[in-house]
Coordinates of N, CA and C in Angstrom, one line a residue:
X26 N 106.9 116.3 133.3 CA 106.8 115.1 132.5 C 107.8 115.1 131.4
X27 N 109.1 115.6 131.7 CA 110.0 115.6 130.3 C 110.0 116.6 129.5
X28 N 108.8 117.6 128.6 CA 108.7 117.7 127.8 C 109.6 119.2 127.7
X29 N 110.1 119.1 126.6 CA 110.8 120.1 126.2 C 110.5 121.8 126.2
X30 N 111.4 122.1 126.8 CA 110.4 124.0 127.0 C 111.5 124.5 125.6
X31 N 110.6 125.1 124.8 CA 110.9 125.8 123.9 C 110.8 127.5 123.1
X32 N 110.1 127.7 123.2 CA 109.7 129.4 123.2 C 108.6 130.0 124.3
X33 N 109.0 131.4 124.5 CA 107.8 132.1 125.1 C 107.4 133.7 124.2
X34 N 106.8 134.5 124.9 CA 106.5 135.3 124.3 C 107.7 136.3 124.4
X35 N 107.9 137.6 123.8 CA 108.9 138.7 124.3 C 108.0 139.2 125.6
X36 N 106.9 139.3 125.5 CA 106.1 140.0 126.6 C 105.0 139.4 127.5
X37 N 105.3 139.6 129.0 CA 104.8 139.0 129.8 C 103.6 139.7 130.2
X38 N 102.6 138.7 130.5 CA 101.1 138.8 130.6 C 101.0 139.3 132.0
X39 N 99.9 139.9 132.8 CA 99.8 140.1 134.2 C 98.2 140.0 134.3
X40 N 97.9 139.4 135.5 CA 96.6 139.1 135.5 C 96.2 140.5 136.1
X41 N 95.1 140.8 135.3 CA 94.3 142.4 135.6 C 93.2 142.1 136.4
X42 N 92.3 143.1 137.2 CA 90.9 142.8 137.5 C 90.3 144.1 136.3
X43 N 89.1 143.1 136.1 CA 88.4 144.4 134.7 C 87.2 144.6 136.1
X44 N 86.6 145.5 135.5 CA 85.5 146.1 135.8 C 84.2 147.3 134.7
X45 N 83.0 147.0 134.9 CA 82.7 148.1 133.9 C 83.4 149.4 134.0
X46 N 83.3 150.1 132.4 CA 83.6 151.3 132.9 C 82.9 152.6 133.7
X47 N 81.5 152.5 134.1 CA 80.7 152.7 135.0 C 81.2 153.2 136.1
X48 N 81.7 152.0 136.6 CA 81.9 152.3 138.2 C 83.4 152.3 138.4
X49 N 83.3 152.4 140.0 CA 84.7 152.8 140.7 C 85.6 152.0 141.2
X50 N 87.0 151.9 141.3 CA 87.5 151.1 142.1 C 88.6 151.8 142.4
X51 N 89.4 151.6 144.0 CA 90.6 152.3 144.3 C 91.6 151.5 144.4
X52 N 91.0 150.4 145.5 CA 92.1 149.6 145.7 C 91.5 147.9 145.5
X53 N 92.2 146.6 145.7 CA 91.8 145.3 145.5 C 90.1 144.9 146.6
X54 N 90.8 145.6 148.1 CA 89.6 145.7 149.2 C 88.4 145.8 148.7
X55 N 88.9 146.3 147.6 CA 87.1 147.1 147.5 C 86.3 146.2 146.2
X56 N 87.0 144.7 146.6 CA 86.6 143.1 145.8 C 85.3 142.9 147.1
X57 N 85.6 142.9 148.2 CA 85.4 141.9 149.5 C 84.0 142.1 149.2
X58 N 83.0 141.1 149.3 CA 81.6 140.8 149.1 C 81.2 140.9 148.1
X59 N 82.0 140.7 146.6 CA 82.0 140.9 145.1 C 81.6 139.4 145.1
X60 N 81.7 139.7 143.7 CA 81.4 138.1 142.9 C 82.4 138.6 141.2
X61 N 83.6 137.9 141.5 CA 84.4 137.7 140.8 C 84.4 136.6 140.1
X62 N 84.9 136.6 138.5 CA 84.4 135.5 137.0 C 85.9 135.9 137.0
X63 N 86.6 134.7 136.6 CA 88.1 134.2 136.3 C 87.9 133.2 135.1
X64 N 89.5 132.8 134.5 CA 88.9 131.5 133.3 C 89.2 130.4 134.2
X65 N 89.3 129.4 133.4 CA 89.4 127.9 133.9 C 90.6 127.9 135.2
X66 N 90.0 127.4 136.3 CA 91.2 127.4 137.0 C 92.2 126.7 136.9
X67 N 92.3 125.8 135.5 CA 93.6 125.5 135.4 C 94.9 126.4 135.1
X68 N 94.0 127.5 134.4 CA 94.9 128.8 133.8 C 95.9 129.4 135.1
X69 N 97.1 129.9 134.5 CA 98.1 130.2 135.5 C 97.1 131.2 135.9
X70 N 96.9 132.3 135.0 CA 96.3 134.0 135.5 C 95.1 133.5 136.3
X71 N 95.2 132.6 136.1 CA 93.6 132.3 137.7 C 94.3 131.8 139.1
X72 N 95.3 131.4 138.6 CA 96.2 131.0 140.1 C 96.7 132.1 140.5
X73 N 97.2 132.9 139.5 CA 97.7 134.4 140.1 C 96.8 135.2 140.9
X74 N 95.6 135.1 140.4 CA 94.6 136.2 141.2 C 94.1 135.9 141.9
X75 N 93.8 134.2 142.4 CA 93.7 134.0 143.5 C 95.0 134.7 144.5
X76 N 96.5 134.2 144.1 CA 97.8 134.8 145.3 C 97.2 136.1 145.5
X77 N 96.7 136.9 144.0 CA 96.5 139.0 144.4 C 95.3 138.7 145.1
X78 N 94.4 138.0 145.3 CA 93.2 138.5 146.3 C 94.1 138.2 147.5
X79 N 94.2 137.0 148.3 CA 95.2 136.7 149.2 C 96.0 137.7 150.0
X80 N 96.5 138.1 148.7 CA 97.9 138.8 149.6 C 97.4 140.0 150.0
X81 N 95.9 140.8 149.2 CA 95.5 141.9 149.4 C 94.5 141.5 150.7
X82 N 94.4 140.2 151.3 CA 93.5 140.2 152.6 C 91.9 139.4 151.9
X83 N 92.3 139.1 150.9 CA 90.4 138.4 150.2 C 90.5 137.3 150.4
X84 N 90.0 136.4 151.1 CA 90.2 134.9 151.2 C 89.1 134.6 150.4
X85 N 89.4 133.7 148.8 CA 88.4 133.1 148.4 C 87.5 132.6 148.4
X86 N 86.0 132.4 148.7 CA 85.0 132.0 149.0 C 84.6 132.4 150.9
X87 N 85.4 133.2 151.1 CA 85.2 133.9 152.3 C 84.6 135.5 152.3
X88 N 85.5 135.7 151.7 CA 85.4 137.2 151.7 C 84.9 137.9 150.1
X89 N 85.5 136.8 149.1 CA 85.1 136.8 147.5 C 84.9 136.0 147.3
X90 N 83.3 135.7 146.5 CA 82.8 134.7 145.4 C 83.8 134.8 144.4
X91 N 84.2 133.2 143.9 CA 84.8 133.0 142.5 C 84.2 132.5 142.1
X92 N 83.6 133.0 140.9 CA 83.3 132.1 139.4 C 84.1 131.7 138.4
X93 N 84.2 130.4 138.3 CA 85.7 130.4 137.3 C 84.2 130.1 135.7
X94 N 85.3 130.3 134.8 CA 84.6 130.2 133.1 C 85.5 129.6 132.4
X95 N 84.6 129.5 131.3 CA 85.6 128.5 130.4 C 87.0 129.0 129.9
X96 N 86.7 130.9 129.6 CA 88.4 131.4 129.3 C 87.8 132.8 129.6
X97 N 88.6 133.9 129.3 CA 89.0 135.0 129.5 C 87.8 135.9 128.6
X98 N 87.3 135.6 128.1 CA 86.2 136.6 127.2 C 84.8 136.2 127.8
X99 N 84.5 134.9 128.4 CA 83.6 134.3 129.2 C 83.4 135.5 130.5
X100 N 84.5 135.4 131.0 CA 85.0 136.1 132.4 C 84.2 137.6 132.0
X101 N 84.9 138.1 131.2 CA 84.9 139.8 131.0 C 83.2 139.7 130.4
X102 N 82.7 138.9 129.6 CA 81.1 139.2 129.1 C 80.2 139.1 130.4
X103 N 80.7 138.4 131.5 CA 79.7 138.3 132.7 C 79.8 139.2 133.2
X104 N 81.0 140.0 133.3 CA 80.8 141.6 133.6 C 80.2 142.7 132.8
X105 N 80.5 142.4 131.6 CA 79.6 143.2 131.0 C 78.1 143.2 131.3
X106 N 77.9 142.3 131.4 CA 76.4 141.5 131.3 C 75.7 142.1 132.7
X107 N 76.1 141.8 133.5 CA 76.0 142.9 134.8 C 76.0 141.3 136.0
X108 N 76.5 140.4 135.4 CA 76.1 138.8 136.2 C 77.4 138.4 137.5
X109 N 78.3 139.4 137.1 CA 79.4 139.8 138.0 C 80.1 141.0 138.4
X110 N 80.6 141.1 139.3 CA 81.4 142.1 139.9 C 82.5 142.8 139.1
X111 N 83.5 141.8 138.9 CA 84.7 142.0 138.2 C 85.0 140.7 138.1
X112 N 86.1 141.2 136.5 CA 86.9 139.9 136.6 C 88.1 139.7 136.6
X113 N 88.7 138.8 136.6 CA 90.3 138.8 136.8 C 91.0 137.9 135.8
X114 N 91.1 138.8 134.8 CA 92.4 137.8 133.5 C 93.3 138.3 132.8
X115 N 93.9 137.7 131.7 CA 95.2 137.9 131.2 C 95.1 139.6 130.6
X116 N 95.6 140.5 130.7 CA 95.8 141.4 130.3 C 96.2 141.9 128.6
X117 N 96.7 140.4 128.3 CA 97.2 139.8 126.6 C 95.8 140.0 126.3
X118 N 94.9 138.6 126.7 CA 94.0 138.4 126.5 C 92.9 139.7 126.1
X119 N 92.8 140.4 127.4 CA 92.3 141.5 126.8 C 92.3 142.4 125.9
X120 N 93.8 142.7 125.6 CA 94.6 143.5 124.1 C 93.5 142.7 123.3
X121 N 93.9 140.8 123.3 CA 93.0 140.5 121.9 C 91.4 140.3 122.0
X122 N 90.4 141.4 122.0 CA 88.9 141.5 122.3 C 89.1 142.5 121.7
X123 N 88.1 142.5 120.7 CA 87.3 143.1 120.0 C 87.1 144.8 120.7
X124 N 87.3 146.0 120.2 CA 87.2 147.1 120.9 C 85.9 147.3 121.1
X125 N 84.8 146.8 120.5 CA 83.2 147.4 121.0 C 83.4 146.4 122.7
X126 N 84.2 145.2 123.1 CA 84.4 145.0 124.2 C 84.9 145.5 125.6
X127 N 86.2 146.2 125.0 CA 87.3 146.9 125.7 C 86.6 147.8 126.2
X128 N 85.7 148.7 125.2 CA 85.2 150.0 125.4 C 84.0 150.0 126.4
X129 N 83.1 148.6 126.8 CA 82.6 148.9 127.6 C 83.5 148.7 129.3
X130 N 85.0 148.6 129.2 CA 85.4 147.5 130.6 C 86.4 149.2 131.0
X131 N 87.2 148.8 132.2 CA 88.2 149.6 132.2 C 88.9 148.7 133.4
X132 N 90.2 148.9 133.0 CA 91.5 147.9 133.8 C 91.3 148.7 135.2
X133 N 91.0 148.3 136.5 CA 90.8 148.9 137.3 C 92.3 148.7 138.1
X134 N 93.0 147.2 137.8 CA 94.4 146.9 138.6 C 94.8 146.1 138.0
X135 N 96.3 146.0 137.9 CA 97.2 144.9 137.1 C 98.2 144.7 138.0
X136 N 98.3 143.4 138.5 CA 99.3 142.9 139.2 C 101.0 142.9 138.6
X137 N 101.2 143.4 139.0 CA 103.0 144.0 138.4 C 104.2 142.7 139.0
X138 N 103.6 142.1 140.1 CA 104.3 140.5 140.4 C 104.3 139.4 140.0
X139 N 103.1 139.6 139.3 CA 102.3 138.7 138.7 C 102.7 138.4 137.2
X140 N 104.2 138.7 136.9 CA 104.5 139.1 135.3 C 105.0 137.9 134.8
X141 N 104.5 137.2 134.0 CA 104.7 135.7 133.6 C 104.6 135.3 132.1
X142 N 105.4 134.9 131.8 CA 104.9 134.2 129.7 C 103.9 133.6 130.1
X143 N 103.0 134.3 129.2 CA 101.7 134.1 129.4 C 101.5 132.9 128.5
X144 N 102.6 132.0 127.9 CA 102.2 130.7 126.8 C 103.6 130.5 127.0
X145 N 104.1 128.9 127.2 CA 105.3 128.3 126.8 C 105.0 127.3 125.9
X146 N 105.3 127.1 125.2 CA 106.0 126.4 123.8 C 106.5 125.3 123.8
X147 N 105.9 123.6 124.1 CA 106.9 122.8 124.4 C 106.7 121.7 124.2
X148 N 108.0 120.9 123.8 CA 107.6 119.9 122.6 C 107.7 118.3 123.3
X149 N 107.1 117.3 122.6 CA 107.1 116.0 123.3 C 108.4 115.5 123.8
X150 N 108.8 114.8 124.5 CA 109.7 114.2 125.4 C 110.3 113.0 124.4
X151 N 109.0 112.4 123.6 CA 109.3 111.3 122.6 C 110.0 111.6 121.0
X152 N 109.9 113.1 121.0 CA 110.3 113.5 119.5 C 111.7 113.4 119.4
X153 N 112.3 113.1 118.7 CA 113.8 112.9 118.5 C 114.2 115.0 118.9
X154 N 115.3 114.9 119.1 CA 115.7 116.4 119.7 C 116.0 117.2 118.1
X155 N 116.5 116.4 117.2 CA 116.2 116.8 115.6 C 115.5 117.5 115.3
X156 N 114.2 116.8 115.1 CA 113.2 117.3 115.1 C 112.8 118.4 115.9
X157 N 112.7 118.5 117.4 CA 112.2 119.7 117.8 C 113.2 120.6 117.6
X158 N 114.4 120.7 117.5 CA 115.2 121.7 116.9 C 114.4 122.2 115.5
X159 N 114.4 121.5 114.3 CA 114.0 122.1 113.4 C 111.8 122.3 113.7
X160 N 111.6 122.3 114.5 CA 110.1 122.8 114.5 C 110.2 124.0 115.4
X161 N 111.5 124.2 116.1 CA 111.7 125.1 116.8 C 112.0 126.6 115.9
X162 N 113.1 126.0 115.4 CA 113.5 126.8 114.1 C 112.5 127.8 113.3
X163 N 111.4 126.6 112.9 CA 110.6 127.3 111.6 C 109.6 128.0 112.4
X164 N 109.5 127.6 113.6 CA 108.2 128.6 114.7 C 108.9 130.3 114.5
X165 N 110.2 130.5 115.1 CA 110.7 131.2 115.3 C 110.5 131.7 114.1
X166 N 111.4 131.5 113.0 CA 111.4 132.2 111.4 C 110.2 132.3 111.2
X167 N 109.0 132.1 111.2 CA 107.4 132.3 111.1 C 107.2 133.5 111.9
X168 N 107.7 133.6 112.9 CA 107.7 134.7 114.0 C 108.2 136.1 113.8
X169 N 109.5 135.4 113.6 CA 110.3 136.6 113.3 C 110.5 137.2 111.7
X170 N 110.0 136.7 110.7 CA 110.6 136.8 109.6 C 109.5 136.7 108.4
X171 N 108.1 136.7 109.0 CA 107.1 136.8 107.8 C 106.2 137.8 108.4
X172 N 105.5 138.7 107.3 CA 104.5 139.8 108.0 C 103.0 139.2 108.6
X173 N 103.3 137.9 108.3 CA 102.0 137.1 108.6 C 102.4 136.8 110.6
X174 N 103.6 135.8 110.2 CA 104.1 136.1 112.0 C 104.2 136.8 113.0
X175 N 104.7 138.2 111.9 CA 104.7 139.2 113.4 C 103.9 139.8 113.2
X176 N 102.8 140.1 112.3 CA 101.6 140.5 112.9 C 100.4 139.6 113.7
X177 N 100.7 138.3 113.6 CA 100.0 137.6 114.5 C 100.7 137.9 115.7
X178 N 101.8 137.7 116.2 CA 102.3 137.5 117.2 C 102.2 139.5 118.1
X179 N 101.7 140.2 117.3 CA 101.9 141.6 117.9 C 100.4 141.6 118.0
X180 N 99.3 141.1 117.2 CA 97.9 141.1 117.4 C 97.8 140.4 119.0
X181 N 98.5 139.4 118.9 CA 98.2 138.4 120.3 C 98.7 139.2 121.3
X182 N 99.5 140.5 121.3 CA 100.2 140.7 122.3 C 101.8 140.5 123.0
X183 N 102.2 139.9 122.0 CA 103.5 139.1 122.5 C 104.1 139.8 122.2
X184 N 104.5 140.2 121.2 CA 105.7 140.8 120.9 C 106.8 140.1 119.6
X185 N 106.9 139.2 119.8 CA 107.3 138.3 119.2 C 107.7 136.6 120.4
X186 N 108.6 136.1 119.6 CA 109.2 134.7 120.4 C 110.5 134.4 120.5
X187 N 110.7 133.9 122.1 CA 112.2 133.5 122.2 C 112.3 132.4 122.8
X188 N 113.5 131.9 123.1 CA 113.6 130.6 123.4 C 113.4 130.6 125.1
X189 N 112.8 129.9 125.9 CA 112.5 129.7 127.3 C 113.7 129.7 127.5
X190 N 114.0 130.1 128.9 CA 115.4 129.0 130.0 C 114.4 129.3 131.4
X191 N 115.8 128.9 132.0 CA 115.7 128.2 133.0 C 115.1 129.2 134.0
X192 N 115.0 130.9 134.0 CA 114.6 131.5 135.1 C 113.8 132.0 134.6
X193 N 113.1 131.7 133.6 CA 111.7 131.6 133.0 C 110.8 131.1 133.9
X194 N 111.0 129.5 133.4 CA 110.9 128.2 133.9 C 110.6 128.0 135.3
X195 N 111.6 128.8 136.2 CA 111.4 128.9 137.3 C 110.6 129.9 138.0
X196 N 110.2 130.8 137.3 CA 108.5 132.3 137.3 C 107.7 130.9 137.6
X197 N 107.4 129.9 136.8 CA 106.3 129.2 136.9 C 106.1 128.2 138.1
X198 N 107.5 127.7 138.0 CA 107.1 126.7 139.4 C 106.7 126.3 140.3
X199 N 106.0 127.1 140.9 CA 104.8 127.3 141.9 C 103.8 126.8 141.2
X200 N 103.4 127.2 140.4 CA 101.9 126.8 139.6 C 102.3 125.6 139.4
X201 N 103.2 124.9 139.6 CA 102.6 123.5 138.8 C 102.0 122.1 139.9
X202 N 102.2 122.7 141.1 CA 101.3 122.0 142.3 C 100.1 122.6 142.4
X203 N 99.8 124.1 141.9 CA 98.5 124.6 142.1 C 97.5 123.8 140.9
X204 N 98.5 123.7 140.0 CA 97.6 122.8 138.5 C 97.0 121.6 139.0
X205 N 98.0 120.8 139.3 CA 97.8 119.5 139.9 C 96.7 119.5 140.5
X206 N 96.4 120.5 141.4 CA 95.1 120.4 142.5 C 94.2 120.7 141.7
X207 N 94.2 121.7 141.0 CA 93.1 122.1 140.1 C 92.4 120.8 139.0
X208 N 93.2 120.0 138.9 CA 93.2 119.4 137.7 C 92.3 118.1 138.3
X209 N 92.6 117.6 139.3 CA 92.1 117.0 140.2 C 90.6 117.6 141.2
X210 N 90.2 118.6 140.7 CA 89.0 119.3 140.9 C 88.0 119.5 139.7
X211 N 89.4 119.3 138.4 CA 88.3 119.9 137.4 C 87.1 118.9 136.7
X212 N 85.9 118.9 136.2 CA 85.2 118.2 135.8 C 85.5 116.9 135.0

């Protein structure tokens, strides 16, 4: 729809499957007859782990129950909770939870293909280009250049922020027909 890509993170997110730290896991197989909590399937990291069950032989609602949730802390408390198998989300996301949370889960797999800016940055189509230049600007200098920035931006996991291009841009492209369906599914 036009709109302008403008920053991403330094560091790319990968959709993980959690699991308590209880039990076992070796490989993805050992999903098949689970009952897997994801966030909103509009989320890319939910489109991702649909491709990692897939390519690992899990056909969705075949072979694995999905439960999708409202986001990423939804997902991981239904496992804690004992209401799911595992779940599958941003790996960022998890950095930012609380450690009395972390401490009950353990990263069982992280999809290493799956490596994506986990947030793009991107400004209206209608804003004069002025303007998103200088909002672009002051994001970055907030980013880069106050202790409030880059400890936000290191708490979230990023790293800090840079400007998108084009083979960024193109990591996502696929997802944006998977959105469309989703979007057209969602409530």
């Amino acid at each position: 729809h036009a709109y302008v890509p403008l920053l991403q993170p330094l560091k790319y997110t990968h959709p993980t499957v959690v699991i308590l730290n209880t039990r076992e896991f070796k490989q993805l197989s050992d999903l098949r007859g689970k009952v897997i909590a994801m966030s909103d399937a509009t989320a890319i990291v939910s489109m991702q782990g649909l491709q990692m069950l897939q390519e690992a032989g899990l056909e969705p609602e075949r072979s694995v129950k999905i439960i999708n949730m409202q986001n990423h802390s939804a997902a991981v408390n239904h496992v804690i909770a004992g209401e799911v198998d595992a779940a599958i989300v941003s790996d960022r996301a998890i950095a930012q939870m609380p450690a009395s949370i972390r401490e009950q889960i353990k990263l069982a797999y992280t999809w290493e293909k799956g490596a994506a800016p986990g947030i793009v940055y991107m400004g209206s189509p209608d804003m004069p280009r002025k303007h998103l230049e200088q909002i672009n600007k002051a994001i970055i200098e907030f980013a880069r250049d106050t202790p409030e920035g880059i400890k936000l931006l290191n708490d979230m996991g990023y790293g800090g922020l840079k400007p998108i291009g084009a083979e960024e841009l193109r990591l996502l492209e696929p997802y944006g027909a998977m959105l469309k369906k989703a979007l057209t599914k969602a409530p």
